[in-house]
mmCIF file of C-alpha atoms and ligand atoms in Angstrom:
data_model
loop_
_atom_site.group_PDB
_atom_site.id
_atom_site.type_symbol
_atom_site.label_atom_id
_atom_site.label_comp_id
_atom_site.label_asym_id
_atom_site.label_seq_id
_atom_site.Cartn_x
_atom_site.Cartn_y
_atom_site.Cartn_z
ATOM 1 C CA MET A 1 123.319 114.705 97.542
ATOM 2 C CA SER A 2 120.836 113.136 100.227
ATOM 3 C CA PHE A 3 120.179 109.660 100.481
ATOM 4 C CA ASN A 4 116.840 107.498 101.036
ATOM 5 C CA PRO A 5 116.592 104.274 102.415
ATOM 6 C CA ILE A 6 114.442 101.868 99.277
ATOM 7 C CA SER A 7 112.016 101.062 101.921
ATOM 8 C CA GLU A 8 110.974 104.857 101.991
ATOM 9 C CA ILE A 9 110.092 105.099 98.117
ATOM 10 C CA GLY A 10 108.858 100.790 97.939
ATOM 11 C CA GLU A 11 109.454 98.306 95.051
ATOM 12 C CA PHE A 12 107.904 100.053 92.585
ATOM 13 C CA GLY A 13 109.027 103.574 93.368
ATOM 14 C CA LEU A 14 112.194 102.197 92.561
ATOM 15 C CA ILE A 15 111.892 100.563 89.983
ATOM 16 C CA ASP A 16 110.706 104.020 88.200
ATOM 17 C CA ARG A 17 113.681 105.439 89.083
ATOM 18 C CA LEU A 18 115.610 102.864 88.094
ATOM 19 C CA ALA A 19 113.757 102.463 84.732
ATOM 20 C CA ALA A 20 114.258 105.870 84.210
ATOM 21 C CA ILE A 21 117.975 105.649 84.358
ATOM 22 C CA VAL A 22 117.656 103.364 81.736
ATOM 23 C CA ALA A 23 115.484 104.208 79.418
ATOM 24 C CA PRO A 24 117.247 105.848 76.772
ATOM 25 C CA THR A 25 118.740 103.192 76.325
ATOM 26 C CA LYS A 26 116.168 102.013 74.173
ATOM 27 C CA ASN A 27 116.442 104.094 71.670
ATOM 28 C CA ASN A 28 119.594 101.830 70.259
ATOM 29 C CA LEU A 29 117.414 98.868 68.902
ATOM 30 C CA PRO A 30 114.131 100.067 67.884
ATOM 31 C CA GLU A 31 112.688 96.530 67.212
ATOM 32 C CA LEU A 32 112.504 96.542 70.736
ATOM 33 C CA ILE A 33 108.835 96.834 71.294
ATOM 34 C CA GLU A 34 108.013 96.699 75.207
ATOM 35 C CA GLY A 35 110.484 97.734 77.609
ATOM 36 C CA ILE A 36 110.181 97.902 81.847
ATOM 37 C CA GLY A 37 106.481 97.642 82.845
ATOM 38 C CA ASP A 38 104.965 94.475 81.424
ATOM 39 C CA ASP A 39 105.317 90.980 82.739
ATOM 40 C CA CYS A 40 108.224 90.363 79.725
ATOM 41 C CA ALA A 41 109.954 92.861 77.467
ATOM 42 C CA VAL A 42 109.210 92.318 73.788
ATOM 43 C CA TRP A 43 111.368 92.207 70.964
ATOM 44 C CA ARG A 44 110.868 92.022 67.425
ATOM 45 C CA THR A 45 112.578 89.147 65.643
ATOM 46 C CA SER A 46 111.334 89.188 62.151
ATOM 47 C CA ASP A 47 108.585 91.167 60.927
ATOM 48 C CA SER A 48 105.610 88.584 62.486
ATOM 49 C CA MET A 49 107.504 87.151 65.291
ATOM 50 C CA VAL A 50 108.406 88.722 69.488
ATOM 51 C CA GLN A 51 110.570 87.296 71.030
ATOM 52 C CA VAL A 52 109.649 88.067 75.111
ATOM 53 C CA ALA A 53 112.561 87.406 78.233
ATOM 54 C CA THR A 54 111.683 87.368 81.379
ATOM 55 C CA THR A 55 113.733 87.610 84.611
ATOM 56 C CA ASP A 56 113.269 86.714 87.935
ATOM 57 C CA LEU A 57 114.682 86.654 91.665
ATOM 58 C CA LEU A 58 114.555 84.282 94.328
ATOM 59 C CA VAL A 59 116.080 84.934 97.911
ATOM 60 C CA GLU A 60 116.101 82.415 100.312
ATOM 61 C CA THR A 61 114.309 83.913 103.277
ATOM 62 C CA VAL A 62 112.325 86.845 101.240
ATOM 63 C CA HIS A 63 110.803 84.134 98.823
ATOM 64 C CA PHE A 64 111.222 80.368 100.762
ATOM 65 C CA ASP A 65 111.884 79.171 103.490
ATOM 66 C CA LEU A 66 114.028 75.884 103.137
ATOM 67 C CA LEU A 67 112.323 74.689 106.599
ATOM 68 C CA THR A 68 109.493 74.277 104.439
ATOM 69 C CA THR A 69 110.121 74.075 100.896
ATOM 70 C CA PRO A 70 111.424 70.671 99.703
ATOM 71 C CA LEU A 71 114.363 71.420 96.771
ATOM 72 C CA HIS A 72 112.493 69.574 94.101
ATOM 73 C CA HIS A 73 109.891 71.262 94.853
ATOM 74 C CA LEU A 74 111.979 74.693 94.906
ATOM 75 C CA GLY A 75 113.249 73.747 91.348
ATOM 76 C CA SER A 76 110.067 73.425 89.840
ATOM 77 C CA LYS A 77 108.053 76.158 91.488
ATOM 78 C CA ALA A 78 111.153 78.763 90.059
ATOM 79 C CA ILE A 79 110.477 77.119 86.494
ATOM 80 C CA SER A 80 106.995 78.113 86.835
ATOM 81 C CA VAL A 81 106.580 81.256 87.943
ATOM 82 C CA ASN A 82 108.942 82.528 84.896
ATOM 83 C CA VAL A 83 107.087 80.455 82.569
ATOM 84 C CA SER A 84 103.654 82.302 83.377
ATOM 85 C CA ASP A 85 105.298 85.134 82.811
ATOM 86 C CA ILE A 86 105.987 84.142 79.850
ATOM 87 C CA CYS A 87 102.316 82.649 79.208
ATOM 88 C CA ALA A 88 100.992 86.684 81.003
ATOM 89 C CA MET A 89 102.359 87.421 77.550
ATOM 90 C CA ASN A 90 100.620 84.793 75.220
ATOM 91 C CA ALA A 91 103.846 83.482 74.538
ATOM 92 C CA MET A 92 105.061 80.260 75.204
ATOM 93 C CA PRO A 93 108.548 79.455 77.246
ATOM 94 C CA CYS A 94 111.840 78.496 74.723
ATOM 95 C CA TYR A 95 115.062 78.766 76.610
ATOM 96 C CA ALA A 96 116.191 79.245 80.105
ATOM 97 C CA LEU A 97 119.418 80.294 82.370
ATOM 98 C CA ILE A 98 120.232 80.209 85.420
ATOM 99 C CA SER A 99 122.388 81.803 88.322
ATOM 100 C CA ILE A 100 123.093 80.531 91.625
ATOM 101 C CA ALA A 101 124.416 82.141 94.566
ATOM 102 C CA ALA A 102 125.111 79.246 97.589
ATOM 103 C CA PRO A 103 126.334 78.988 100.605
ATOM 104 C CA ARG A 104 129.891 77.149 100.420
ATOM 105 C CA GLU A 105 129.042 74.393 102.964
ATOM 106 C CA MET A 106 125.993 74.046 101.213
ATOM 107 C CA PRO A 107 125.620 70.451 100.162
ATOM 108 C CA VAL A 108 126.024 69.304 96.267
ATOM 109 C CA GLU A 109 123.099 67.287 96.497
ATOM 110 C CA MET A 110 120.968 69.858 98.175
ATOM 111 C CA LEU A 111 122.004 71.343 94.843
ATOM 112 C CA GLU A 112 121.565 68.724 92.211
ATOM 113 C CA GLU A 113 118.138 67.589 93.917
ATOM 114 C CA LEU A 114 117.020 71.934 93.049
ATOM 115 C CA TYR A 115 118.210 71.380 89.685
ATOM 116 C CA ARG A 116 116.433 68.188 89.235
ATOM 117 C CA GLY A 117 113.386 70.164 89.997
ATOM 118 C CA MET A 118 113.883 72.661 87.248
ATOM 119 C CA ALA A 119 114.702 70.382 84.743
ATOM 120 C CA HIS A 120 111.774 68.072 85.489
ATOM 121 C CA ALA A 121 109.401 71.375 85.127
ATOM 122 C CA ALA A 122 111.527 72.330 81.866
ATOM 123 C CA THR A 123 110.532 68.874 80.625
ATOM 124 C CA LEU A 124 106.810 69.219 81.188
ATOM 125 C CA TYR A 125 106.951 72.934 79.610
ATOM 126 C CA GLY A 126 109.366 71.404 76.826
ATOM 127 C CA LEU A 127 112.389 74.352 77.396
ATOM 128 C CA ALA A 128 115.418 74.172 77.419
ATOM 129 C CA ILE A 129 118.080 75.533 80.300
ATOM 130 C CA ALA A 130 120.867 76.933 77.786
ATOM 131 C CA GLY A 131 123.428 78.563 80.435
ATOM 132 C CA GLY A 132 123.803 80.246 83.449
ATOM 133 C CA ASP A 133 126.254 81.167 86.613
ATOM 134 C CA THR A 134 127.212 79.840 90.156
ATOM 135 C CA SER A 135 128.709 81.631 92.526
ATOM 136 C CA SER A 136 129.645 81.691 96.449
ATOM 137 C CA SER A 137 126.884 83.692 99.260
ATOM 138 C CA PRO A 138 127.761 84.857 102.147
ATOM 139 C CA ALA A 139 124.432 84.502 103.628
ATOM 140 C CA GLY A 140 121.506 81.656 102.140
ATOM 141 C CA LEU A 141 120.520 80.558 98.484
ATOM 142 C CA THR A 142 119.319 83.126 95.967
ATOM 143 C CA ILE A 143 118.374 81.886 92.607
ATOM 144 C CA SER A 144 117.454 83.777 89.232
ATOM 145 C CA ILE A 145 116.261 82.393 86.503
ATOM 146 C CA SER A 146 116.096 84.821 82.591
ATOM 147 C CA MET A 147 113.530 82.779 80.064
ATOM 148 C CA THR A 148 112.634 83.653 76.833
ATOM 149 C CA GLY A 149 109.777 83.107 75.096
ATOM 150 C CA GLN A 150 107.979 83.374 71.558
ATOM 151 C CA THR A 151 104.903 83.939 69.682
ATOM 152 C CA THR A 152 103.637 86.420 66.513
ATOM 153 C CA LEU A 153 103.164 90.135 66.671
ATOM 154 C CA GLU A 154 99.570 89.634 66.480
ATOM 155 C CA LYS A 155 99.141 87.183 69.317
ATOM 156 C CA VAL A 156 101.524 88.827 71.978
ATOM 157 C CA THR A 157 99.575 90.573 74.402
ATOM 158 C CA LEU A 158 100.480 93.276 77.120
ATOM 159 C CA ARG A 159 99.052 94.438 80.168
ATOM 160 C CA LYS A 160 97.888 97.747 78.378
ATOM 161 C CA GLY A 161 95.144 97.435 75.676
ATOM 162 C CA ALA A 162 91.919 96.687 78.231
ATOM 163 C CA GLN A 163 89.214 98.777 76.881
ATOM 164 C CA PRO A 164 85.703 99.961 78.701
ATOM 165 C CA GLY A 165 83.264 96.985 78.028
ATOM 166 C CA ASP A 166 85.885 94.458 78.231
ATOM 167 C CA LEU A 167 85.084 91.523 80.374
ATOM 168 C CA ILE A 168 87.302 90.907 83.189
ATOM 169 C CA CYS A 169 88.386 86.608 83.244
ATOM 170 C CA VAL A 170 90.724 84.364 85.682
ATOM 171 C CA THR A 171 91.814 80.889 84.979
ATOM 172 C CA GLY A 172 91.838 78.642 88.050
ATOM 173 C CA THR A 173 90.965 79.520 91.837
ATOM 174 C CA LEU A 174 93.095 81.937 94.186
ATOM 175 C CA GLY A 175 93.628 82.001 97.655
ATOM 176 C CA GLY A 176 95.330 78.482 97.217
ATOM 177 C CA SER A 177 98.967 79.829 97.806
ATOM 178 C CA THR A 178 98.198 81.892 100.333
ATOM 179 C CA ALA A 179 95.986 79.221 102.617
ATOM 180 C CA GLY A 180 98.833 76.132 102.291
ATOM 181 C CA LEU A 181 101.089 78.964 102.916
ATOM 182 C CA ASN A 182 99.700 79.480 106.331
ATOM 183 C CA VAL A 183 99.454 75.939 107.368
ATOM 184 C CA LEU A 184 103.294 75.510 106.569
ATOM 185 C CA MET A 185 103.931 78.722 108.744
ATOM 186 C CA ARG A 186 102.153 77.244 111.091
ATOM 187 C CA GLU A 187 103.706 73.626 111.227
ATOM 188 C CA LYS A 188 107.078 75.522 110.868
ATOM 189 C CA ALA A 189 106.461 77.462 114.254
ATOM 190 C CA THR A 190 105.282 74.069 115.685
ATOM 191 C CA MET A 191 107.909 72.405 114.527
ATOM 192 C CA ILE A 192 110.388 75.210 115.977
ATOM 193 C CA GLU A 193 108.621 75.263 119.520
ATOM 194 C CA GLN A 194 109.041 71.309 119.660
ATOM 195 C CA LEU A 195 112.866 71.826 118.791
ATOM 196 C CA ARG A 196 112.831 74.539 121.126
ATOM 197 C CA ASN A 197 111.244 72.435 124.345
ATOM 198 C CA ASN A 198 113.251 69.313 123.368
ATOM 199 C CA GLU A 199 110.722 67.308 122.205
ATOM 200 C CA PRO A 200 110.446 64.601 120.651
ATOM 201 C CA TYR A 201 110.284 65.156 116.400
ATOM 202 C CA ASP A 202 106.092 64.768 116.117
ATOM 203 C CA LYS A 203 106.025 61.695 112.952
ATOM 204 C CA ASN A 204 102.193 62.546 112.749
ATOM 205 C CA VAL A 205 103.308 65.780 111.116
ATOM 206 C CA MET A 206 103.299 64.935 107.873
ATOM 207 C CA ALA A 207 99.850 62.537 108.245
ATOM 208 C CA GLU A 208 98.244 66.096 109.715
ATOM 209 C CA LEU A 209 98.822 67.658 106.992
ATOM 210 C CA GLN A 210 97.494 65.422 103.971
ATOM 211 C CA GLU A 211 94.280 67.087 104.651
ATOM 212 C CA TYR A 212 95.933 70.331 103.745
ATOM 213 C CA ALA A 213 97.344 68.662 100.637
ATOM 214 C CA GLU A 214 95.735 70.458 97.794
ATOM 215 C CA ALA A 215 96.727 74.133 99.504
ATOM 216 C CA ILE A 216 100.213 72.917 99.992
ATOM 217 C CA ARG A 217 100.862 72.112 96.953
ATOM 218 C CA HIS A 218 99.699 75.753 95.308
ATOM 219 C CA HIS A 219 101.885 76.943 97.209
ATOM 220 C CA LEU A 220 105.205 74.564 96.952
ATOM 221 C CA LEU A 221 103.807 73.550 93.155
ATOM 222 C CA PRO A 222 101.893 75.843 91.256
ATOM 223 C CA GLY A 223 101.527 75.488 87.790
ATOM 224 C CA ALA A 224 101.758 77.786 85.006
ATOM 225 C CA ARG A 225 98.990 77.886 82.336
ATOM 226 C CA THR A 226 100.437 76.739 79.117
ATOM 227 C CA ASP A 227 97.863 74.756 78.810
ATOM 228 C CA ILE A 228 95.078 78.432 78.372
ATOM 229 C CA ILE A 229 97.518 79.697 75.943
ATOM 230 C CA ASP A 230 97.238 76.515 74.187
ATOM 231 C CA PHE A 231 93.187 76.605 74.495
ATOM 232 C CA PHE A 232 93.232 80.646 73.188
ATOM 233 C CA ASN A 233 96.021 79.596 70.333
ATOM 234 C CA GLU A 234 93.010 76.549 69.300
ATOM 235 C CA GLU A 235 89.937 78.797 69.278
ATOM 236 C CA GLU A 236 92.296 81.764 68.080
ATOM 237 C CA ILE A 237 91.212 84.264 70.772
ATOM 238 C CA VAL A 238 93.457 87.196 71.374
ATOM 239 C CA PRO A 239 92.712 88.961 74.647
ATOM 240 C CA THR A 240 93.296 92.550 74.438
ATOM 241 C CA ALA A 241 95.037 92.645 77.851
ATOM 242 C CA MET A 242 96.739 89.736 80.149
ATOM 243 C CA ILE A 243 99.165 89.269 83.492
ATOM 244 C CA ASP A 244 99.636 86.669 85.400
ATOM 245 C CA ILE A 245 98.389 86.949 89.494
ATOM 246 C CA SER A 246 101.722 86.882 90.909
ATOM 247 C CA ASP A 247 101.482 90.128 93.456
ATOM 248 C CA GLY A 248 97.256 89.292 94.136
ATOM 249 C CA LEU A 249 93.813 89.843 91.787
ATOM 250 C CA VAL A 250 93.523 93.201 93.123
ATOM 251 C CA ALA A 251 96.972 94.409 92.789
ATOM 252 C CA ASP A 252 97.346 92.930 89.657
ATOM 253 C CA LEU A 253 94.408 94.275 88.030
ATOM 254 C CA GLY A 254 95.187 97.108 89.261
ATOM 255 C CA HIS A 255 98.364 96.943 86.623
ATOM 256 C CA ILE A 256 96.380 96.180 83.936
ATOM 257 C CA CYS A 257 94.173 98.954 84.531
ATOM 258 C CA ARG A 258 97.333 101.899 85.480
ATOM 259 C CA ARG A 259 98.598 100.597 81.675
ATOM 260 C CA SER A 260 95.511 100.523 79.628
ATOM 261 C CA GLY A 261 94.237 103.968 81.230
ATOM 262 C CA VAL A 262 90.796 102.220 82.564
ATOM 263 C CA GLY A 263 89.173 101.264 85.539
ATOM 264 C CA ALA A 264 86.993 97.683 86.653
ATOM 265 C CA HIS A 265 84.721 96.732 88.471
ATOM 266 C CA ILE A 266 84.079 93.218 90.023
ATOM 267 C CA GLU A 267 81.904 90.709 91.699
ATOM 268 C CA GLU A 268 83.519 89.197 94.798
ATOM 269 C CA SER A 269 80.164 86.309 94.515
ATOM 270 C CA ARG A 270 81.996 85.427 91.146
ATOM 271 C CA ILE A 271 85.871 85.401 92.398
ATOM 272 C CA PRO A 272 86.760 81.221 92.066
ATOM 273 C CA VAL A 273 88.433 80.516 95.349
ATOM 274 C CA LEU A 274 89.679 76.915 96.162
ATOM 275 C CA PRO A 275 87.443 74.705 98.287
ATOM 276 C CA ASP A 276 89.968 73.604 100.447
ATOM 277 C CA ALA A 277 91.337 77.652 101.264
ATOM 278 C CA ARG A 278 87.751 78.479 102.371
ATOM 279 C CA ALA A 279 87.855 75.425 104.438
ATOM 280 C CA ILE A 280 91.419 76.392 106.127
ATOM 281 C CA ALA A 281 90.755 80.466 106.077
ATOM 282 C CA GLU A 282 87.266 79.149 108.781
ATOM 283 C CA GLU A 283 90.296 76.960 110.316
ATOM 284 C CA PHE A 284 92.386 80.280 111.057
ATOM 285 C CA GLN A 285 89.894 82.667 111.237
ATOM 286 C CA GLN A 286 90.650 84.194 108.222
ATOM 287 C CA ASP A 287 88.664 86.076 105.278
ATOM 288 C CA VAL A 288 89.051 83.848 101.802
ATOM 289 C CA PHE A 289 88.433 86.408 100.021
ATOM 290 C CA ASP A 290 91.489 88.353 101.434
ATOM 291 C CA TRP A 291 93.314 85.432 100.468
ATOM 292 C CA ALA A 292 91.937 85.798 97.037
ATOM 293 C CA LEU A 293 92.448 89.051 96.466
ATOM 294 C CA SER A 294 95.348 90.084 98.683
ATOM 295 C CA GLY A 295 96.852 86.861 98.943
ATOM 296 C CA GLY A 296 98.965 86.732 95.538
ATOM 297 C CA GLU A 297 101.255 83.561 94.097
ATOM 298 C CA ASP A 298 98.399 81.228 92.717
ATOM 299 C CA TYR A 299 99.551 82.357 89.136
ATOM 300 C CA GLN A 300 96.449 82.336 87.305
ATOM 301 C CA LEU A 301 96.118 84.212 84.541
ATOM 302 C CA LEU A 302 94.067 87.597 84.286
ATOM 303 C CA PHE A 303 93.227 88.975 81.539
ATOM 304 C CA THR A 304 90.395 91.105 79.598
ATOM 305 C CA LEU A 305 87.908 90.130 76.340
ATOM 306 C CA PRO A 306 85.903 92.238 74.102
ATOM 307 C CA LYS A 307 82.168 90.905 75.390
ATOM 308 C CA GLU A 308 81.614 90.108 71.901
ATOM 309 C CA GLN A 309 83.983 87.659 72.621
ATOM 310 C CA TYR A 310 82.029 85.360 75.237
ATOM 311 C CA ASP A 311 80.825 82.681 73.229
ATOM 312 C CA SER A 312 84.562 81.374 72.738
ATOM 313 C CA ILE A 313 85.533 81.286 76.567
ATOM 314 C CA ALA A 314 82.315 80.536 78.193
ATOM 315 C CA SER A 315 82.586 76.571 77.747
ATOM 316 C CA HIS A 316 86.090 76.554 79.301
ATOM 317 C CA ARG A 317 85.507 75.203 82.560
ATOM 318 C CA ASP A 318 88.663 76.741 83.993
ATOM 319 C CA ILE A 319 87.908 80.225 83.065
ATOM 320 C CA THR A 320 85.338 82.893 85.205
ATOM 321 C CA VAL A 321 84.393 86.415 84.306
ATOM 322 C CA ILE A 322 84.688 87.995 87.133
ATOM 323 C CA GLY A 323 83.580 91.873 86.264
ATOM 324 C CA THR A 324 83.931 94.363 83.618
ATOM 325 C CA ILE A 325 86.453 97.404 82.350
ATOM 326 C CA THR A 326 85.133 100.256 83.110
ATOM 327 C CA GLU A 327 85.833 104.302 82.224
ATOM 328 C CA ALA A 328 88.930 105.116 84.129
ATOM 329 C CA GLU A 329 87.472 107.748 86.565
ATOM 330 C CA GLU A 330 85.222 105.177 87.955
ATOM 331 C CA GLY A 331 87.956 103.735 89.451
ATOM 332 C CA LEU A 332 88.837 100.326 90.698
ATOM 333 C CA LEU A 333 85.310 98.853 92.258
ATOM 334 C CA LEU A 334 84.880 95.389 94.234
ATOM 335 C CA THR A 335 80.952 94.720 94.825
ATOM 336 C CA ASP A 336 81.453 92.295 98.200
ATOM 337 C CA ILE A 337 79.191 89.361 99.008
ATOM 338 C CA PHE A 338 76.548 91.801 100.435
ATOM 339 C CA GLY A 339 75.694 93.999 97.854
ATOM 340 C CA MET A 340 78.118 96.719 99.297
ATOM 341 C CA THR A 341 80.147 98.519 96.002
ATOM 342 C CA ILE A 342 83.838 99.377 98.287
ATOM 343 C CA ASP A 343 87.289 101.030 96.263
ATOM 344 C CA MET A 344 90.058 98.774 95.780
ATOM 345 C CA ALA A 345 92.501 101.481 96.064
ATOM 346 C CA GLU A 346 91.384 101.719 99.880
ATOM 347 C CA MET A 347 92.502 98.056 100.274
ATOM 348 C CA LYS A 348 95.553 96.091 100.804
ATOM 349 C CA ARG A 349 97.797 96.311 98.458
ATOM 350 C CA GLY A 350 100.352 93.333 96.768
ATOM 351 C CA PHE A 351 103.092 92.726 98.071
ATOM 352 C CA ASP A 352 105.667 95.472 98.423
ATOM 353 C CA HIS A 353 109.221 93.954 98.743
ATOM 354 C CA PHE A 354 110.966 97.226 100.268
ATOM 355 C CA GLY A 355 107.239 98.179 101.718
ATOM 356 C CA GLU A 356 106.576 97.918 105.640
HETATM 357 MG MG1 MG B 401 103.698 88.798 86.059
#
């Protein structure tokens, strides 16, 4: 038997290999509607109701940096990213289980602050933190959250289901999280440089960051769009497919297209970019559309809807139509702001935890 490092096949290659091993267990319980491959697993709890469940792992230095992330914010974000996956199923969150592994020397007060952030977010979303587990960790803090949500069989929305001709819609703005992250990384580099040179801590750092507050907030405190799920409920809208934007617009639209067996054509000029991200991208001499298309971690919802239902979303000021679902053969196309149409498959992919 030969051994291959995970980095050779990447995160998605790894998921495929492991999913193949566990696939036969699906036959044990026929109520399972959707297993691995969507934002949540889905199973039927009665004739009309389904439960959805997701789990998410946050590892220090991989997903967060304690030098630039206040623990209260980290706790809140850890809850929000799970709620976002629940929303991506057109469901509302119910219960969460939280497990942590922390270094023995970590002050208890730090973990309390983390949990205060989690409790704060849970209260906002109306979900209950119902249990968990703790362990010591040989290196760094790791947080694992599992969460359930609930919706009806009629409303549950998968990644598959998008049809050629459907409108491609996105909520809120994109690019803010990557803009905020860039500012925080630059600040961290400055901080380390000052420490290395034995310079006194510059008290004005926080004041200087004030002008970037909006983008930093998008990175440290993204909100899950439960308000959009409420809106769908009120307007009786059921998207044909939906995902939350965690890997980046291009990668996540790719997930919808692959699962639905369709293509897509989006227009760069229609992509809602956070205005502050535009200014920050200019300062960093980066293309803000790169951040919006491939940056990820914006936790907005990306969904498709039959075009006859355009009127039902037209009045919502926080929903933007960015393109149309096409036949699979047409691939994933992007018309850029200069009118050039390019194949998104050629673009940088979303984040891969085991990639180069
Ligand atoms: Mg997701």
